[in-house]
mmCIF file with all atom_site columns, C-alpha atoms in Angstrom:
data_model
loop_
_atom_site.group_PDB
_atom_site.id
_atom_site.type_symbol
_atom_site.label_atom_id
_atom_site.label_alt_id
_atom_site.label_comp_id
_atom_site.label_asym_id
_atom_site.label_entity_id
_atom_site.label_seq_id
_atom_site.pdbx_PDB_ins_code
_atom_site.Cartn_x
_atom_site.Cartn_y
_atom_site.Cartn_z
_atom_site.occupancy
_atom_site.B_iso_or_equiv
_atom_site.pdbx_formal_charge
_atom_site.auth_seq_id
_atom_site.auth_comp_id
_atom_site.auth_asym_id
_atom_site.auth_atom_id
_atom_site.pdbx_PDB_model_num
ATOM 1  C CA . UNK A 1 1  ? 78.965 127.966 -143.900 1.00 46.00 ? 1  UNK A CA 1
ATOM 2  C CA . UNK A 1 2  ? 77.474 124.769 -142.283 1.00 46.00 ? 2  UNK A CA 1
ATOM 3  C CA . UNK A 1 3  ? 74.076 125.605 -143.772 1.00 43.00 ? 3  UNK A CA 1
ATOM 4  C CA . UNK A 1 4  ? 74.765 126.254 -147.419 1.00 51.00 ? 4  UNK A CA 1
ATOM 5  C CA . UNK A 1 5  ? 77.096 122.471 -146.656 1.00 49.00 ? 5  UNK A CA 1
ATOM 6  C CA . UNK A 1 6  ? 73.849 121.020 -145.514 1.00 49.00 ? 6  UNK A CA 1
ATOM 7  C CA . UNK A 1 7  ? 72.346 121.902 -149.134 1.00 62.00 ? 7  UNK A CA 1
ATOM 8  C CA . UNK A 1 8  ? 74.771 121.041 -151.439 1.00 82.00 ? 8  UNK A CA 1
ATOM 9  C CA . UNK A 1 9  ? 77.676 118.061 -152.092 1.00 90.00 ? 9  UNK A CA 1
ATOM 10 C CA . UNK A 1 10 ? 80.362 120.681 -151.473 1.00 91.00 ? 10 UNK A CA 1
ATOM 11 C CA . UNK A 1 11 ? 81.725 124.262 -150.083 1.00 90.00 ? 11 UNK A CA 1
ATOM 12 C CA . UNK A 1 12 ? 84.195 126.592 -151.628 1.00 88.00 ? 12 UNK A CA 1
ATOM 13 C CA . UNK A 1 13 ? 84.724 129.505 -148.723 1.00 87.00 ? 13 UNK A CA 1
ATOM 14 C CA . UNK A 1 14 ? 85.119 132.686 -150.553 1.00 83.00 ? 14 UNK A CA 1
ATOM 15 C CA . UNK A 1 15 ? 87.612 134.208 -147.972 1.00 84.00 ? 15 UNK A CA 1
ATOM 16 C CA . UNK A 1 16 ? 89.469 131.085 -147.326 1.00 87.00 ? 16 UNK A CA 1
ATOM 17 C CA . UNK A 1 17 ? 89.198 128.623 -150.193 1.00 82.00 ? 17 UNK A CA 1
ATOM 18 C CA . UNK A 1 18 ? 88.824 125.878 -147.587 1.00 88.00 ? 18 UNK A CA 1
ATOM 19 C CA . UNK A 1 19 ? 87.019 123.336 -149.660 1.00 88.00 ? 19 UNK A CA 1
ATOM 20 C CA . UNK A 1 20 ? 84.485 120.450 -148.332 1.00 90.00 ? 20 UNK A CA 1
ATOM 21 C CA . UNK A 1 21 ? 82.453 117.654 -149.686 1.00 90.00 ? 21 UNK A CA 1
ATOM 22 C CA . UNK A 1 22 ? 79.786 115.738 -148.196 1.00 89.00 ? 22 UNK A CA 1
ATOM 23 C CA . UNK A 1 23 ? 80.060 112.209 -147.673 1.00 89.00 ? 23 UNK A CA 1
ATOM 24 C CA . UNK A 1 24 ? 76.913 111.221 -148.561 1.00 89.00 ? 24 UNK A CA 1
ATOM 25 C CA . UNK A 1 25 ? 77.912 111.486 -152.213 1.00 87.00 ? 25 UNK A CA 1
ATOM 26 C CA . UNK A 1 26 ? 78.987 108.705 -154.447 1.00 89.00 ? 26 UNK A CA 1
ATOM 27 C CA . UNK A 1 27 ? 82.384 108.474 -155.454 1.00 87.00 ? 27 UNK A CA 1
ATOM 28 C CA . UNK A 1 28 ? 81.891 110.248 -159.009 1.00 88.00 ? 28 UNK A CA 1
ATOM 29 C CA . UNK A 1 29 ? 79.621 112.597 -157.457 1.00 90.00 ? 29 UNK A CA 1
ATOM 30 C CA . UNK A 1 30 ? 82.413 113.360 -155.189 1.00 90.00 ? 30 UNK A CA 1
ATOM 31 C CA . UNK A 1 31 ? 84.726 113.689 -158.218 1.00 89.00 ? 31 UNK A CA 1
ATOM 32 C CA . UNK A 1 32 ? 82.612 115.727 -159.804 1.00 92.00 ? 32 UNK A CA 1
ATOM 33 C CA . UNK A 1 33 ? 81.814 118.326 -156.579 1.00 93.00 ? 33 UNK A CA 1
ATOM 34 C CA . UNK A 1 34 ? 85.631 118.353 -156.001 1.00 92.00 ? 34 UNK A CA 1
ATOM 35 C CA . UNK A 1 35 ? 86.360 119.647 -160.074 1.00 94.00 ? 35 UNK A CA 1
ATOM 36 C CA . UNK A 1 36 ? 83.262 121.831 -159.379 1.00 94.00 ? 36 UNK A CA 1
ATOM 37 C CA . UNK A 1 37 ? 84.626 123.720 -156.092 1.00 93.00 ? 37 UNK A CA 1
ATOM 38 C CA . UNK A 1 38 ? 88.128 124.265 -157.161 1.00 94.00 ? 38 UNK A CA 1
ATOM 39 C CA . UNK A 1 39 ? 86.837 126.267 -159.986 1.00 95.00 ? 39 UNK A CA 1
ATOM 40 C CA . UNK A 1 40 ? 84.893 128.025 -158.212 1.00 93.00 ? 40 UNK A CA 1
ATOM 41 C CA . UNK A 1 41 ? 88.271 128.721 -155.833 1.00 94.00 ? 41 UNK A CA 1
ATOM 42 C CA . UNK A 1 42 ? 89.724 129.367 -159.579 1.00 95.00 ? 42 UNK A CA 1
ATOM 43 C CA . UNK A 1 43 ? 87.039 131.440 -160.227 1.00 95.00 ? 43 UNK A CA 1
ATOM 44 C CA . UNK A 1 44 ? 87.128 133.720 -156.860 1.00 92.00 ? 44 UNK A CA 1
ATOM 45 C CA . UNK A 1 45 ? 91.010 133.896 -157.030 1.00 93.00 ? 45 UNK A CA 1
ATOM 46 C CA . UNK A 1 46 ? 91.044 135.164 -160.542 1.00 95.00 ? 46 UNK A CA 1
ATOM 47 C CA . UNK A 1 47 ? 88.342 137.567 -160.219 1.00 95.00 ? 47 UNK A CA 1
ATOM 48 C CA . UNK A 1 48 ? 86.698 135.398 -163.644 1.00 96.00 ? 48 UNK A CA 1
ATOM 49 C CA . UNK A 1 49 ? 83.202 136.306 -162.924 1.00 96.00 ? 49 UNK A CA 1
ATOM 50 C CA . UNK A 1 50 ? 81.901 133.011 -163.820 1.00 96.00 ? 50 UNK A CA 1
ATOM 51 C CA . UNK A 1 51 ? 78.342 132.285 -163.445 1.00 96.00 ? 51 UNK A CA 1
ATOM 52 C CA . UNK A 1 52 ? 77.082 129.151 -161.202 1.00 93.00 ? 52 UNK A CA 1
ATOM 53 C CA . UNK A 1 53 ? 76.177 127.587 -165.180 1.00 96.00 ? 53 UNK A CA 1
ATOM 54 C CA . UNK A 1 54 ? 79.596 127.865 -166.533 1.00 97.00 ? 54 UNK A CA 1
ATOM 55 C CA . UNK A 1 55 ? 81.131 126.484 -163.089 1.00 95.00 ? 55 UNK A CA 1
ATOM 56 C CA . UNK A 1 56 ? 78.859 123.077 -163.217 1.00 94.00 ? 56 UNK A CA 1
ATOM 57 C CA . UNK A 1 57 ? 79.165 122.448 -167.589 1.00 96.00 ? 57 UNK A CA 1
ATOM 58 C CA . UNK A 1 58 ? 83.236 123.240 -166.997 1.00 96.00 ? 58 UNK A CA 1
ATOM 59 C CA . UNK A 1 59 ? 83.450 121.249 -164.096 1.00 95.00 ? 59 UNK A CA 1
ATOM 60 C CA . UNK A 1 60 ? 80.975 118.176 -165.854 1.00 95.00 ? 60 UNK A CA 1
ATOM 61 C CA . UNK A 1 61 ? 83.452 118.684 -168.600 1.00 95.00 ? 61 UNK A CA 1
ATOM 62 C CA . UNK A 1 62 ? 86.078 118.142 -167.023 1.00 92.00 ? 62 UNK A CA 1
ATOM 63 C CA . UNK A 1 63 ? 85.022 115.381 -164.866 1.00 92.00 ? 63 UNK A CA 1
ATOM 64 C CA . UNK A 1 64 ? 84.052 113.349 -168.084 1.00 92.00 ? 64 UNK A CA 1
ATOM 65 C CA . UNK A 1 65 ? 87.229 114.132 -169.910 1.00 89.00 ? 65 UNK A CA 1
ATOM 66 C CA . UNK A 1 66 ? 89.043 112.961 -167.002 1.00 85.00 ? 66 UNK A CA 1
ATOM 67 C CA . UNK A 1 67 ? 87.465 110.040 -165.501 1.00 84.00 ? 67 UNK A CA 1
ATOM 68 C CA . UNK A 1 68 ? 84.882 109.060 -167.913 1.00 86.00 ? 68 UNK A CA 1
ATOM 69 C CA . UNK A 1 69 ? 86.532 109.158 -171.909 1.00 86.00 ? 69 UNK A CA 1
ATOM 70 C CA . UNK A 1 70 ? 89.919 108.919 -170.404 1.00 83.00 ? 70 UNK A CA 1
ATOM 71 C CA . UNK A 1 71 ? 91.002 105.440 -169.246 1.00 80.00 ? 71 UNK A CA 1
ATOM 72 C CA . UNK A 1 72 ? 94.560 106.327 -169.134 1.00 79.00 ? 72 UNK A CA 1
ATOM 73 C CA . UNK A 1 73 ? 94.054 109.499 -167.212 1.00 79.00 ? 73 UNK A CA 1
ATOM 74 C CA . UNK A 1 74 ? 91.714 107.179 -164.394 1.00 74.00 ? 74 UNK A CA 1
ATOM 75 C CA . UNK A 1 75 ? 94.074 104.690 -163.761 1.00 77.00 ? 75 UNK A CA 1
ATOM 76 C CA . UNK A 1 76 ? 96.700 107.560 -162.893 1.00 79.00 ? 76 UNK A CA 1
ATOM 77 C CA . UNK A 1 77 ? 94.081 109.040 -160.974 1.00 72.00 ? 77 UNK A CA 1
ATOM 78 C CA . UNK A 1 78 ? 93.175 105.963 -158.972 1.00 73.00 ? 78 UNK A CA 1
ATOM 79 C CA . UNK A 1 79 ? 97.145 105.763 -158.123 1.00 71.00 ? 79 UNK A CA 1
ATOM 80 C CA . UNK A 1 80 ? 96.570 108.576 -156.079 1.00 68.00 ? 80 UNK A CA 1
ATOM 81 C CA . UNK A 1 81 ? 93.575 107.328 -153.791 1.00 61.00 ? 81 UNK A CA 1
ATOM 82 C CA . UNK A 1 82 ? 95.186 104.172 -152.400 1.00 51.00 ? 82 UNK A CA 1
#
């Protein structure tokens, strides 16, 4: 909902998986909130049970494997945003 928006970088609805980020972040921070919120859609969908800790080291994880140790897997990435 719009308040727990106004209090975070990004949204995962529960019932339907709608996803949102706020502007105001950075672009890595916005990487980073993206990777965070689909897992937690992952997460919901799968019935994992993950706790709001494993959901933000995965999603760091993930967002330094891809963007930050990965130069290969960036520039692929940044095909994608033009």
């Amino acid at each position: 909902d719009e308040k727990e928006m106004n209090q975070a970088w990004g949204y995962c609805s529960n019932s339907t998986f709608e996803l949102r980020l706020s502007p105001l972040g950075t672009p890595p921070v916005q990487r980073e909130t993206l990777l965070h919120e689909i897992l937690h859609a992952i997460d919901e969908m799968m019935e994992l049970e993950l706790t709001e800790r494993q959901v933000k080291r995965l999603s760091h994880v993930l967002y330094d494997t891809l963007f930050v140790r990965n130069a290969g897997v960036r520039r692929f990435l940044s095909d994608f945003s033009e």
